[in-house]
Amino acid sequence: MSTPPSSTPTVEGTAPAEAAPAVIAVVSRKAAVLLTLIAAGLAAAVGFGSQDGETTFRLARSTDFFELPEITVPAENTAWVMIVLLAVIAAESWRRYLKRRSTPIWLVAVYSLLAMTGFLSWAAAGGTVPVVSLLGNSVLLAVPLVFGALGGVLGERAGVVNIAIDGQLLAGAFAAALVGSLTGSVWAGVLGAMAAGTVVALILGLFAISYFVDQVIVGVVLNVLVIGITSFLFTQVLAPNAADLNSPPRFSAWNIPVVSEIPLIGPILFRQAPIVYLLYIAVALVTWSLYRTKWGLRVRAVGEHPKAADTVGINVNRTRYRTVLLAGAIAGMGGAFYTLVSVPQFNREMTGGAGYIALAAVIFGKWDPIRATLAALLFGFASNLQGVLSVLGSPVPSEFMLMLPYVVTIFAVAGLVGRSRAPAAVGLPYRKT
Amino acid sequence: MTSPEQDESQNPSSESGEELPGSPESGSTAASRPGAAPQGSPPPEADEPLPPVNGHWHNLFRTITTGNALIAFLAVLLAVAVGSLLILFTDETVRDSSAYFFSRPGDFLSAAWNAISGAYSALFRGSIYNTRATDFETGIRPLTETLKFSGPLIAAGLGVGLAFRAGLFNIGGRGQMLLAGAAAGWVAIDVDLPAPLLLPLAIIAGMVAGALWAGLAGLLKARTGAHEVIVTIMLNYVGYFLVFYALSQQSLLQAPGTVNPKSLPIPKDAQMPRLLGDTYRLHLGFLLALVAVAVVWWILNRSALGYRFRAVGANPHAARTAGIDVGRTYIYAMLIAGALVGLAGTNQVLGTVTSGVAGDLDAGIGFDAITVALLGRSHPLGILGAGLLFGAFKSGGFAMQASEGIPVDIVLVIQSLIVLFIAAPPLIRALFRLPTKEAK
């Protein structure tokens, strides 16, 4: 159930209906329940697992131009302060619910920030939280997820379910390793990855658009097919000739002049591998063209109501083909991350199901490129947090730390996102009659 | 309204694929089911519009005469052909001899023949009958291995397929299997019970654990609208870490005195008995899977609950209008689906790998089950067939890798291509220049 004030104006044409006063009457209490639950959970954790000592938040790297000071706080007291603040926000959410008003998104954002601070200061007691590298690496780890989610959003906005994101990532990783090794150029590797993603998308399009095969079937099967082919070729061809075929060059980090010197933000966002900058460009371009160009309008029309689009002269299947191929190229680019940034060689099944997480980000982000990107970043942050916390050591068994991001996602999907509304014609092949 | 149940019961075989909105056959069945009116947009017509009034017998007749079996056979043939090409391209001898193809084509052809026939005869020897064995008893052993592998595939495939029928995509097979396996293993290892009770209780514990884990996704979907795809994916990870935690705690599952995340082996009393004596490793799990096929068939085609599943799967809005509690149907569907996937998990722990519960007990079956369900068109008998086929591939794939050095991954390629081609009859018809359905 969407909450009118928090939802940015969407373009599905439903915005007027959402803004109508009648809808405000059905404000859900899910947000309030969720916020209360999280505060209580954190309080229980801190109450049971008492932690002594102090926690240091390091906000800068030693090489920074402007060096922000380190902030050291008493671990447990800070956590309790944060819990009190969380309780206040939760109460405010309940108050709003009783007045039939929804919880605004900024309040949720503030809440999340406070909850994270409280959690980290408690969990990392006696240690240092490297805020910059924590966030910076999160962005880096989210790269394939964001590319995959963008590809997913594009395809689904045109009415083609893309479960083959994982296959496109894996094919991209494979091609990037192969082309990168053969040419010795990272950029050629990226192009190869894009081509591989496009090939997977072409098969998807061929079966889903031209032969009307169920799109979920094609997607799932393509994932298996790509796993099979890449693993087969890896064992038969790549592994025996690893020096020639499976040792691609790696992207090194580029510092963008000026902006990379901004405290906190610079090191996090602008001292990354070039593929991250490609990511920024891709997110901006996809968002802009989906909502602000004739092409984007057509894509969305084809995904919402293909018959209407056809009636006004849009070639539905051609539009879908183009969009799906573009989406494949974008997702494939994300695959390059694995072999050109993360590990300098291809391994079987090296995406580890990231495409499914990207799919979750698409739905979590309600088929909107920006929100899907944010969801993917959240997953990136979560998976990075696991690593950081396991190094710091925390009072909770590490397995529970590791499952935390997934639990939070379930809570978030159940509590804040609620019913996601897919593009109306998603999954339905279009047959001109 | 005519009675749709009666309609269905006359011809259960005609409903294959109806839950999949885009599958070519769905147009005909959806049109003939009043309880499942298509959604706002028209149902995807079969590429040749079918006369809607001729009834199921006519459709069945048409299905047989226009050769779905032929399509399936050609799809397998095509998939095997593509697999052969892959083997050819990567075989050393073939590549070497292709360099001098024009001077001595015979070398190339014989190398190619050896590579391909070697691969597929190894596949056959590993999955059906070992022609190199000296006596029948060892020769037939691969067939029993095939059945052993297909047990959990069938059970988990039923779980995914049943959810499909209710319009739910259960990607959570991995988590459900893990929790089921851990629960069954815990009962088998830590509960003191007389032997005849222990095994049934362990199996039930596993199925309940799987059911609850999947039911959680159904509950969240029903109560909050949380998308089951996200929730089941996330529950896979949560389940994995939960089981891993249990495996690292001496008080829970970890074998005493070790640091490895592994439990004690399953005691003999709690293991699934072997069906054909100790020579063969085929165990009770396969029989249980067969029972599950029958039960699921009954649920889907004979029970009111199954009718609700199918109605909700075909069109939740119409089902709600007709008075069906859609949310509750989702919960029931996920509970049953989880129990079936859980059966696969117990099958693994108590039957196939009795050396103890481990974090990889699912052996990828949770995901394989999706392909099995898709190939079986979410129909119990179809899933049985698909499970047997994939079991044969699994058993034969290992033999192929061992004797011919061809990576077992080729099996994945062939499997997925089969599903893909079978799902696209128009493509097969076009490739083999078969007449279209309407040609009479």
mmCIF file of C-alpha atoms in Angstrom, chain A residues 63-308:
data_model
loop_
_atom_site.group_PDB
_atom_site.id
_atom_site.type_symbol
_atom_site.label_atom_id
_atom_site.label_comp_id
_atom_site.label_asym_id
_atom_site.label_seq_id
_atom_site.Cartn_x
_atom_site.Cartn_y
_atom_site.Cartn_z
ATOM 1 C CA THR A 63 45.547 10.961 2.443
ATOM 2 C CA ASP A 64 42.591 13.312 2.362
ATOM 3 C CA PHE A 65 43.076 16.987 1.696
ATOM 4 C CA PHE A 66 40.587 18.022 4.335
ATOM 5 C CA GLU A 67 40.936 15.581 7.147
ATOM 6 C CA LEU A 68 37.838 15.101 9.210
ATOM 7 C CA PRO A 69 38.573 14.200 12.814
ATOM 8 C CA GLU A 70 37.854 10.765 14.128
ATOM 9 C CA ILE A 71 34.826 10.576 16.353
ATOM 10 C CA THR A 72 35.113 8.419 19.418
ATOM 11 C CA VAL A 73 32.040 7.644 21.430
ATOM 12 C CA PRO A 74 31.246 5.363 24.368
ATOM 13 C CA ALA A 75 29.811 2.291 22.721
ATOM 14 C CA GLU A 76 26.891 1.293 24.852
ATOM 15 C CA ASN A 77 25.709 4.754 25.884
ATOM 16 C CA THR A 78 25.615 5.864 22.260
ATOM 17 C CA ALA A 79 23.609 2.820 21.368
ATOM 18 C CA TRP A 80 21.076 3.582 24.101
ATOM 19 C CA VAL A 81 20.806 7.223 23.025
ATOM 20 C CA MET A 82 20.103 6.061 19.491
ATOM 21 C CA ILE A 83 17.526 3.576 20.719
ATOM 22 C CA VAL A 84 15.716 6.329 22.577
ATOM 23 C CA LEU A 85 15.724 8.461 19.431
ATOM 24 C CA LEU A 86 14.427 5.498 17.436
ATOM 25 C CA ALA A 87 11.648 5.005 19.942
ATOM 26 C CA VAL A 88 10.729 8.674 19.576
ATOM 27 C CA ILE A 89 10.519 8.345 15.825
ATOM 28 C CA ALA A 90 8.484 5.179 16.121
ATOM 29 C CA ALA A 91 6.097 6.979 18.459
ATOM 30 C CA GLU A 92 5.826 9.805 15.977
ATOM 31 C CA SER A 93 4.987 7.255 13.299
ATOM 32 C CA TRP A 94 2.223 5.821 15.493
ATOM 33 C CA ARG A 95 0.925 9.343 16.188
ATOM 34 C CA ARG A 96 0.762 9.999 12.483
ATOM 35 C CA TYR A 97 -0.951 6.689 11.903
ATOM 36 C CA LEU A 98 -3.624 7.511 14.475
ATOM 37 C CA LYS A 99 -4.156 10.828 12.746
ATOM 38 C CA ARG A 100 -4.475 8.896 9.496
ATOM 39 C CA ARG A 101 -1.299 10.305 8.094
ATOM 40 C CA SER A 102 1.490 8.243 6.684
ATOM 41 C CA THR A 103 5.100 8.193 7.757
ATOM 42 C CA PRO A 104 7.168 10.362 5.424
ATOM 43 C CA ILE A 105 10.117 8.821 3.715
ATOM 44 C CA TRP A 106 12.617 11.316 5.190
ATOM 45 C CA LEU A 107 11.655 10.162 8.647
ATOM 46 C CA VAL A 108 12.395 6.591 7.624
ATOM 47 C CA ALA A 109 15.734 7.747 6.220
ATOM 48 C CA VAL A 110 16.676 9.518 9.452
ATOM 49 C CA TYR A 111 15.542 6.471 11.366
ATOM 50 C CA SER A 112 17.708 4.174 9.267
ATOM 51 C CA LEU A 113 20.750 6.413 9.762
ATOM 52 C CA LEU A 114 20.248 6.515 13.532
ATOM 53 C CA ALA A 115 19.625 2.784 13.706
ATOM 54 C CA MET A 116 22.796 2.093 11.726
ATOM 55 C CA THR A 117 24.867 4.407 13.918
ATOM 56 C CA GLY A 118 23.520 2.871 17.082
ATOM 57 C CA PHE A 119 24.039 -0.639 15.788
ATOM 58 C CA LEU A 120 27.585 0.005 14.603
ATOM 59 C CA SER A 121 28.681 1.766 17.772
ATOM 60 C CA TRP A 122 27.418 -1.175 19.782
ATOM 61 C CA ALA A 123 28.605 -3.957 17.489
ATOM 62 C CA ALA A 124 32.057 -2.508 16.944
ATOM 63 C CA ALA A 125 32.751 -1.616 20.578
ATOM 64 C CA GLY A 126 36.433 -1.333 21.278
ATOM 65 C CA GLY A 127 37.244 -0.998 17.600
ATOM 66 C CA THR A 128 37.229 1.469 14.748
ATOM 67 C CA VAL A 129 34.548 1.708 12.121
ATOM 68 C CA PRO A 130 36.146 2.812 8.861
ATOM 69 C CA VAL A 131 33.155 4.744 7.596
ATOM 70 C CA VAL A 132 34.746 5.818 4.353
ATOM 71 C CA SER A 133 35.925 2.440 3.207
ATOM 72 C CA LEU A 134 32.729 0.839 4.473
ATOM 73 C CA LEU A 135 30.613 3.060 2.276
ATOM 74 C CA GLY A 136 33.072 3.245 -0.607
ATOM 75 C CA ASN A 137 33.362 -0.498 -0.862
ATOM 76 C CA SER A 138 29.600 -0.743 -0.620
ATOM 77 C CA VAL A 139 29.283 1.315 -3.768
ATOM 78 C CA LEU A 140 31.851 -0.893 -5.447
ATOM 79 C CA LEU A 141 30.196 -4.128 -4.381
ATOM 80 C CA ALA A 142 26.851 -2.842 -5.557
ATOM 81 C CA VAL A 143 28.124 -2.258 -9.099
ATOM 82 C CA PRO A 144 26.897 -5.526 -10.652
ATOM 83 C CA LEU A 145 23.683 -5.320 -8.673
ATOM 84 C CA VAL A 146 22.933 -1.806 -9.905
ATOM 85 C CA PHE A 147 23.759 -2.642 -13.520
ATOM 86 C CA GLY A 148 21.650 -5.778 -13.251
ATOM 87 C CA ALA A 149 18.784 -3.908 -11.649
ATOM 88 C CA LEU A 150 18.913 -1.237 -14.366
ATOM 89 C CA GLY A 151 18.738 -3.925 -17.014
ATOM 90 C CA GLY A 152 15.848 -5.524 -15.173
ATOM 91 C CA VAL A 153 13.955 -2.255 -14.836
ATOM 92 C CA LEU A 154 14.365 -1.441 -18.524
ATOM 93 C CA GLY A 155 13.206 -4.854 -19.696
ATOM 94 C CA GLU A 156 10.243 -5.009 -17.377
ATOM 95 C CA ARG A 157 9.188 -1.461 -18.171
ATOM 96 C CA ALA A 158 8.917 -2.637 -21.787
ATOM 97 C CA GLY A 159 6.846 -5.614 -20.669
ATOM 98 C CA VAL A 160 9.482 -8.347 -20.725
ATOM 99 C CA VAL A 161 10.238 -10.068 -17.439
ATOM 100 C CA ASN A 162 13.965 -10.449 -17.166
ATOM 101 C CA ILE A 163 14.885 -13.237 -14.800
ATOM 102 C CA ALA A 164 17.964 -13.846 -16.928
ATOM 103 C CA ILE A 165 19.851 -11.005 -15.219
ATOM 104 C CA ASP A 166 22.067 -13.545 -13.517
ATOM 105 C CA GLY A 167 22.827 -15.157 -16.843
ATOM 106 C CA GLN A 168 23.635 -11.798 -18.372
ATOM 107 C CA LEU A 169 25.980 -10.931 -15.513
ATOM 108 C CA LEU A 170 27.714 -14.289 -15.770
ATOM 109 C CA ALA A 171 28.011 -14.119 -19.553
ATOM 110 C CA GLY A 172 29.367 -10.588 -19.180
ATOM 111 C CA ALA A 173 31.930 -11.719 -16.643
ATOM 112 C CA PHE A 174 33.023 -14.551 -18.905
ATOM 113 C CA ALA A 175 33.296 -12.407 -22.019
ATOM 114 C CA ALA A 176 35.091 -9.638 -20.150
ATOM 115 C CA ALA A 177 37.690 -12.116 -18.939
ATOM 116 C CA LEU A 178 38.122 -13.684 -22.365
ATOM 117 C CA VAL A 179 38.186 -10.488 -24.436
ATOM 118 C CA GLY A 180 40.199 -8.655 -21.820
ATOM 119 C CA SER A 181 42.823 -11.393 -21.808
ATOM 120 C CA LEU A 182 42.993 -11.609 -25.589
ATOM 121 C CA THR A 183 43.251 -7.871 -26.209
ATOM 122 C CA GLY A 184 44.914 -6.784 -22.997
ATOM 123 C CA SER A 185 42.520 -3.877 -22.762
ATOM 124 C CA VAL A 186 39.966 -3.396 -20.002
ATOM 125 C CA TRP A 187 37.735 -1.320 -22.235
ATOM 126 C CA ALA A 188 37.628 -4.040 -24.859
ATOM 127 C CA GLY A 189 36.674 -6.347 -22.019
ATOM 128 C CA VAL A 190 33.789 -4.079 -21.079
ATOM 129 C CA LEU A 191 32.633 -4.044 -24.693
ATOM 130 C CA GLY A 192 32.864 -7.825 -24.805
ATOM 131 C CA ALA A 193 30.797 -8.038 -21.642
ATOM 132 C CA MET A 194 28.164 -5.784 -23.160
ATOM 133 C CA ALA A 195 28.089 -7.913 -26.295
ATOM 134 C CA ALA A 196 27.699 -11.096 -24.254
ATOM 135 C CA GLY A 197 24.836 -9.598 -22.257
ATOM 136 C CA THR A 198 23.221 -8.568 -25.523
ATOM 137 C CA VAL A 199 23.497 -12.093 -26.897
ATOM 138 C CA VAL A 200 21.735 -13.501 -23.839
ATOM 139 C CA ALA A 201 19.106 -10.788 -24.220
ATOM 140 C CA LEU A 202 18.716 -11.683 -27.877
ATOM 141 C CA ILE A 203 17.887 -15.275 -26.971
ATOM 142 C CA LEU A 204 15.499 -13.981 -24.334
ATOM 143 C CA GLY A 205 13.862 -11.734 -26.900
ATOM 144 C CA LEU A 206 13.740 -14.417 -29.562
ATOM 145 C CA PHE A 207 11.883 -16.844 -27.326
ATOM 146 C CA ALA A 208 9.846 -14.398 -25.281
ATOM 147 C CA ILE A 209 8.878 -11.888 -27.959
ATOM 148 C CA SER A 210 8.943 -13.834 -31.215
ATOM 149 C CA TYR A 211 7.939 -17.291 -30.016
ATOM 150 C CA PHE A 212 5.679 -16.275 -27.125
ATOM 151 C CA VAL A 213 7.363 -18.585 -24.651
ATOM 152 C CA ASP A 214 6.603 -17.777 -21.044
ATOM 153 C CA GLN A 215 9.139 -15.191 -19.990
ATOM 154 C CA VAL A 216 9.741 -16.668 -16.570
ATOM 155 C CA ILE A 217 10.594 -19.999 -18.174
ATOM 156 C CA VAL A 218 12.998 -18.425 -20.631
ATOM 157 C CA GLY A 219 14.659 -16.379 -17.926
ATOM 158 C CA VAL A 220 15.217 -19.216 -15.489
ATOM 159 C CA VAL A 221 16.333 -21.560 -18.218
ATOM 160 C CA LEU A 222 18.716 -19.004 -19.687
ATOM 161 C CA ASN A 223 20.384 -18.660 -16.300
ATOM 162 C CA VAL A 224 20.977 -22.393 -16.201
ATOM 163 C CA LEU A 225 22.094 -22.405 -19.821
ATOM 164 C CA VAL A 226 24.647 -19.659 -19.255
ATOM 165 C CA ILE A 227 25.942 -21.391 -16.120
ATOM 166 C CA GLY A 228 26.284 -24.589 -18.137
ATOM 167 C CA ILE A 229 28.001 -23.028 -21.134
ATOM 168 C CA THR A 230 30.394 -20.815 -19.190
ATOM 169 C CA SER A 231 31.326 -23.595 -16.763
ATOM 170 C CA PHE A 232 31.817 -26.014 -19.631
ATOM 171 C CA LEU A 233 33.987 -23.610 -21.596
ATOM 172 C CA PHE A 234 35.839 -22.652 -18.433
ATOM 173 C CA THR A 235 36.811 -26.237 -17.707
ATOM 174 C CA GLN A 236 37.508 -27.185 -21.307
ATOM 175 C CA VAL A 237 39.110 -24.059 -22.727
ATOM 176 C CA LEU A 238 39.865 -21.333 -20.182
ATOM 177 C CA ALA A 239 41.363 -23.335 -17.342
ATOM 178 C CA PRO A 240 43.944 -25.230 -19.471
ATOM 179 C CA ASN A 241 45.072 -21.988 -21.154
ATOM 180 C CA ALA A 242 44.672 -19.672 -18.193
ATOM 181 C CA ALA A 243 47.691 -17.522 -19.031
ATOM 182 C CA ASP A 244 46.412 -16.641 -22.503
ATOM 183 C CA LEU A 245 42.669 -16.714 -22.059
ATOM 184 C CA ASN A 246 41.881 -16.087 -18.420
ATOM 185 C CA SER A 247 44.150 -13.363 -17.109
ATOM 186 C CA PRO A 248 42.415 -10.111 -17.956
ATOM 187 C CA PRO A 249 43.838 -6.731 -16.966
ATOM 188 C CA ARG A 250 42.229 -4.930 -14.061
ATOM 189 C CA PHE A 251 40.684 -1.534 -13.682
ATOM 190 C CA SER A 252 42.627 0.699 -11.354
ATOM 191 C CA ALA A 253 40.932 3.444 -9.391
ATOM 192 C CA TRP A 254 40.676 6.890 -10.952
ATOM 193 C CA ASN A 255 40.530 9.947 -8.765
ATOM 194 C CA ILE A 256 38.279 12.553 -10.307
ATOM 195 C CA PRO A 257 39.992 15.908 -9.791
ATOM 196 C CA VAL A 258 38.421 18.401 -7.377
ATOM 197 C CA VAL A 259 35.331 16.386 -6.397
ATOM 198 C CA SER A 260 37.391 13.543 -5.029
ATOM 199 C CA GLU A 261 38.742 16.000 -2.429
ATOM 200 C CA ILE A 262 35.341 16.702 -0.914
ATOM 201 C CA PRO A 263 35.391 15.339 2.602
ATOM 202 C CA LEU A 264 33.549 12.086 3.124
ATOM 203 C CA ILE A 265 31.732 12.139 -0.219
ATOM 204 C CA GLY A 266 34.821 12.399 -2.403
ATOM 205 C CA PRO A 267 36.587 9.276 -1.173
ATOM 206 C CA ILE A 268 33.334 7.333 -1.190
ATOM 207 C CA LEU A 269 32.028 8.251 -4.615
ATOM 208 C CA PHE A 270 34.851 9.650 -6.710
ATOM 209 C CA ARG A 271 37.904 7.520 -6.062
ATOM 210 C CA GLN A 272 36.565 4.429 -7.679
ATOM 211 C CA ALA A 273 37.280 2.228 -10.648
ATOM 212 C CA PRO A 274 36.100 3.772 -13.923
ATOM 213 C CA ILE A 275 33.308 1.222 -14.167
ATOM 214 C CA VAL A 276 31.693 2.936 -11.194
ATOM 215 C CA TYR A 277 31.641 6.201 -13.145
ATOM 216 C CA LEU A 278 30.072 4.321 -16.035
ATOM 217 C CA LEU A 279 27.487 3.245 -13.513
ATOM 218 C CA TYR A 280 26.655 6.828 -12.526
ATOM 219 C CA ILE A 281 26.276 7.711 -16.191
ATOM 220 C CA ALA A 282 24.120 4.657 -16.863
ATOM 221 C CA VAL A 283 21.766 5.390 -13.960
ATOM 222 C CA ALA A 284 21.365 9.009 -15.026
ATOM 223 C CA LEU A 285 20.883 8.162 -18.692
ATOM 224 C CA VAL A 286 18.398 5.388 -18.084
ATOM 225 C CA THR A 287 16.345 7.495 -15.685
ATOM 226 C CA TRP A 288 16.364 10.513 -17.911
ATOM 227 C CA SER A 289 15.539 8.687 -21.091
ATOM 228 C CA LEU A 290 12.874 6.530 -19.479
ATOM 229 C CA TYR A 291 10.958 9.499 -18.111
ATOM 230 C CA ARG A 292 11.929 12.429 -20.284
ATOM 231 C CA THR A 293 12.281 11.219 -23.844
ATOM 232 C CA LYS A 294 9.942 10.058 -26.565
ATOM 233 C CA TRP A 295 11.725 6.724 -26.555
ATOM 234 C CA GLY A 296 11.118 6.261 -22.835
ATOM 235 C CA LEU A 297 7.454 7.122 -23.170
ATOM 236 C CA ARG A 298 7.151 4.505 -25.865
ATOM 237 C CA VAL A 299 8.937 1.912 -23.785
ATOM 238 C CA ARG A 300 6.603 2.512 -20.872
ATOM 239 C CA ALA A 301 3.552 2.551 -23.118
ATOM 240 C CA VAL A 302 4.543 -0.786 -24.577
ATOM 241 C CA GLY A 303 4.935 -2.211 -21.104
ATOM 242 C CA GLU A 304 1.705 -0.834 -19.710
ATOM 243 C CA HIS A 305 -0.713 -1.191 -22.561
ATOM 244 C CA PRO A 306 0.779 -2.651 -25.725
ATOM 245 C CA LYS A 307 -2.479 -2.580 -27.619
ATOM 246 C CA ALA A 308 -2.901 1.136 -27.075
#
